[in-house]
């Protein structure tokens, strides 16, 4: 069954957003946001490390002594990120080590 579309103003007001159109819009908006964030980082002189991870300078007071934090979580899909993130974090902050235990 096909639907005729006359393009009139009344048809345009009654047209509903399909699930496919909503997903298409959400995907486009997500891609635009990611590209925008990348442009902001590059403009600010922050070069992403391997995997696109950037550790920004937050201005937070960090410990100056040698410190080891222990991070324990369920080890599900986010473990893929943490296994890459913590070594990059420790490279940026050499006195801070993170022991990651994904269970």
mmCIF file of C-alpha atoms in Angstrom:
data_model
loop_
_atom_site.group_PDB
_atom_site.id
_atom_site.type_symbol
_atom_site.label_atom_id
_atom_site.label_comp_id
_atom_site.label_asym_id
_atom_site.label_seq_id
_atom_site.Cartn_x
_atom_site.Cartn_y
_atom_site.Cartn_z
ATOM 1 C CA UNK A 1 0.000 0.000 0.000
ATOM 2 C CA UNK A 2 1.419 3.369 -0.952
ATOM 3 C CA UNK A 3 0.525 6.738 0.428
ATOM 4 C CA UNK A 4 0.094 9.674 -1.883
ATOM 5 C CA UNK A 5 1.725 12.866 -0.769
ATOM 6 C CA UNK A 6 0.303 16.026 -2.228
ATOM 7 C CA UNK A 7 2.739 18.260 -0.399
ATOM 8 C CA UNK A 8 0.001 20.578 0.827
ATOM 9 C CA UNK A 9 0.358 22.516 4.053
ATOM 10 C CA UNK A 10 -2.372 20.410 5.682
ATOM 11 C CA UNK A 11 -0.551 17.156 4.804
ATOM 12 C CA UNK A 12 2.684 18.481 6.235
ATOM 13 C CA UNK A 13 0.986 19.379 9.523
ATOM 14 C CA UNK A 14 -0.625 15.925 9.821
ATOM 15 C CA UNK A 15 2.524 13.993 8.926
ATOM 16 C CA UNK A 16 4.022 12.168 11.886
ATOM 17 C CA UNK A 17 7.684 11.509 12.447
ATOM 18 C CA UNK A 18 8.398 7.858 11.691
ATOM 19 C CA UNK A 19 10.735 5.780 13.811
ATOM 20 C CA UNK A 20 13.157 5.591 10.892
ATOM 21 C CA UNK A 21 13.159 9.398 10.522
ATOM 22 C CA UNK A 22 13.712 9.823 14.279
ATOM 23 C CA UNK A 23 16.662 7.404 14.248
ATOM 24 C CA UNK A 24 18.108 9.118 11.188
ATOM 25 C CA UNK A 25 17.823 12.504 12.931
ATOM 26 C CA UNK A 26 19.345 11.176 16.187
ATOM 27 C CA UNK A 27 22.259 9.591 14.302
ATOM 28 C CA UNK A 28 22.955 12.798 12.428
ATOM 29 C CA UNK A 29 22.795 14.878 15.609
ATOM 30 C CA UNK A 30 25.174 12.471 17.395
ATOM 31 C CA UNK A 31 27.672 12.579 14.538
ATOM 32 C CA UNK A 32 27.550 16.380 14.479
ATOM 33 C CA UNK A 33 28.122 16.543 18.246
ATOM 34 C CA UNK A 34 31.122 14.198 18.072
ATOM 35 C CA UNK A 35 32.678 16.142 15.214
ATOM 36 C CA UNK A 36 32.068 19.385 17.082
ATOM 37 C CA UNK A 37 33.798 18.078 20.226
ATOM 38 C CA UNK A 38 36.779 16.918 18.172
ATOM 39 C CA UNK A 39 37.066 20.364 16.577
ATOM 40 C CA UNK A 40 36.940 22.066 19.989
ATOM 41 C CA UNK A 41 39.709 19.817 21.370
ATOM 42 C CA UNK A 42 41.949 20.366 18.366
ATOM 43 C CA UNK A 43 41.349 24.136 18.479
ATOM 44 C CA UNK A 44 42.262 24.128 22.188
ATOM 45 C CA UNK A 45 45.545 22.364 21.372
ATOM 46 C CA UNK A 46 44.509 19.062 22.975
ATOM 47 C CA UNK A 47 45.710 16.238 20.784
ATOM 48 C CA UNK A 48 43.861 12.973 21.393
ATOM 49 C CA UNK A 49 45.995 9.999 22.384
ATOM 50 C CA UNK A 50 45.613 6.572 20.818
ATOM 51 C CA UNK A 51 41.950 5.647 20.591
ATOM 52 C CA UNK A 52 40.907 9.304 20.608
ATOM 53 C CA UNK A 53 41.144 9.687 24.392
ATOM 54 C CA UNK A 54 42.031 13.188 25.586
ATOM 55 C CA UNK A 55 42.889 13.928 29.217
ATOM 56 C CA UNK A 56 42.079 17.633 29.682
ATOM 57 C CA UNK A 57 43.782 19.915 32.180
ATOM 58 C CA UNK A 58 40.942 20.535 34.633
ATOM 59 C CA UNK A 59 42.756 22.728 37.117
ATOM 60 C CA UNK A 60 41.857 20.295 39.918
ATOM 61 C CA UNK A 61 44.327 19.929 42.775
ATOM 62 C CA UNK A 62 45.898 16.503 42.231
ATOM 63 C CA UNK A 63 48.174 14.656 44.647
ATOM 64 C CA UNK A 64 51.894 15.331 44.234
ATOM 65 C CA UNK A 65 53.033 12.180 46.078
ATOM 66 C CA UNK A 66 53.117 8.742 44.494
ATOM 67 C CA UNK A 67 49.534 7.477 44.661
ATOM 68 C CA UNK A 68 47.796 4.286 43.568
ATOM 69 C CA UNK A 69 44.036 4.250 43.182
ATOM 70 C CA UNK A 70 42.163 0.983 42.956
ATOM 71 C CA UNK A 71 39.241 0.952 40.543
ATOM 72 C CA UNK A 72 36.911 -2.033 40.794
ATOM 73 C CA UNK A 73 33.832 -2.520 38.630
ATOM 74 C CA UNK A 74 31.782 -5.198 36.915
ATOM 75 C CA UNK A 75 34.236 -5.460 34.011
ATOM 76 C CA UNK A 76 31.514 -5.469 31.392
ATOM 77 C CA UNK A 77 31.701 -3.423 28.187
ATOM 78 C CA UNK A 78 33.084 -0.328 29.934
ATOM 79 C CA UNK A 79 36.220 -2.344 30.749
ATOM 80 C CA UNK A 80 37.257 -1.924 27.108
ATOM 81 C CA UNK A 81 37.399 1.832 27.687
ATOM 82 C CA UNK A 82 39.018 1.710 31.136
ATOM 83 C CA UNK A 83 41.825 -0.625 30.005
ATOM 84 C CA UNK A 84 42.821 2.008 27.468
ATOM 85 C CA UNK A 85 42.003 5.102 29.548
ATOM 86 C CA UNK A 86 43.933 4.405 32.771
ATOM 87 C CA UNK A 87 47.372 3.918 31.137
ATOM 88 C CA UNK A 88 46.879 7.179 29.211
ATOM 89 C CA UNK A 89 45.819 8.917 32.440
ATOM 90 C CA UNK A 90 48.902 7.596 34.252
ATOM 91 C CA UNK A 91 51.098 8.770 31.380
ATOM 92 C CA UNK A 92 49.699 12.291 31.773
ATOM 93 C CA UNK A 93 50.019 12.099 35.583
ATOM 94 C CA UNK A 94 53.136 9.945 36.210
ATOM 95 C CA UNK A 95 52.785 9.995 40.009
ATOM 96 C CA UNK A 96 49.254 8.546 39.835
ATOM 97 C CA UNK A 97 48.771 4.845 39.131
ATOM 98 C CA UNK A 98 45.370 3.224 38.732
ATOM 99 C CA UNK A 99 44.988 -0.458 39.501
ATOM 100 C CA UNK A 100 41.986 -1.553 37.450
ATOM 101 C CA UNK A 101 40.141 -4.687 38.511
ATOM 102 C CA UNK A 102 37.336 -5.583 36.145
ATOM 103 C CA UNK A 103 35.500 -8.463 37.785
#
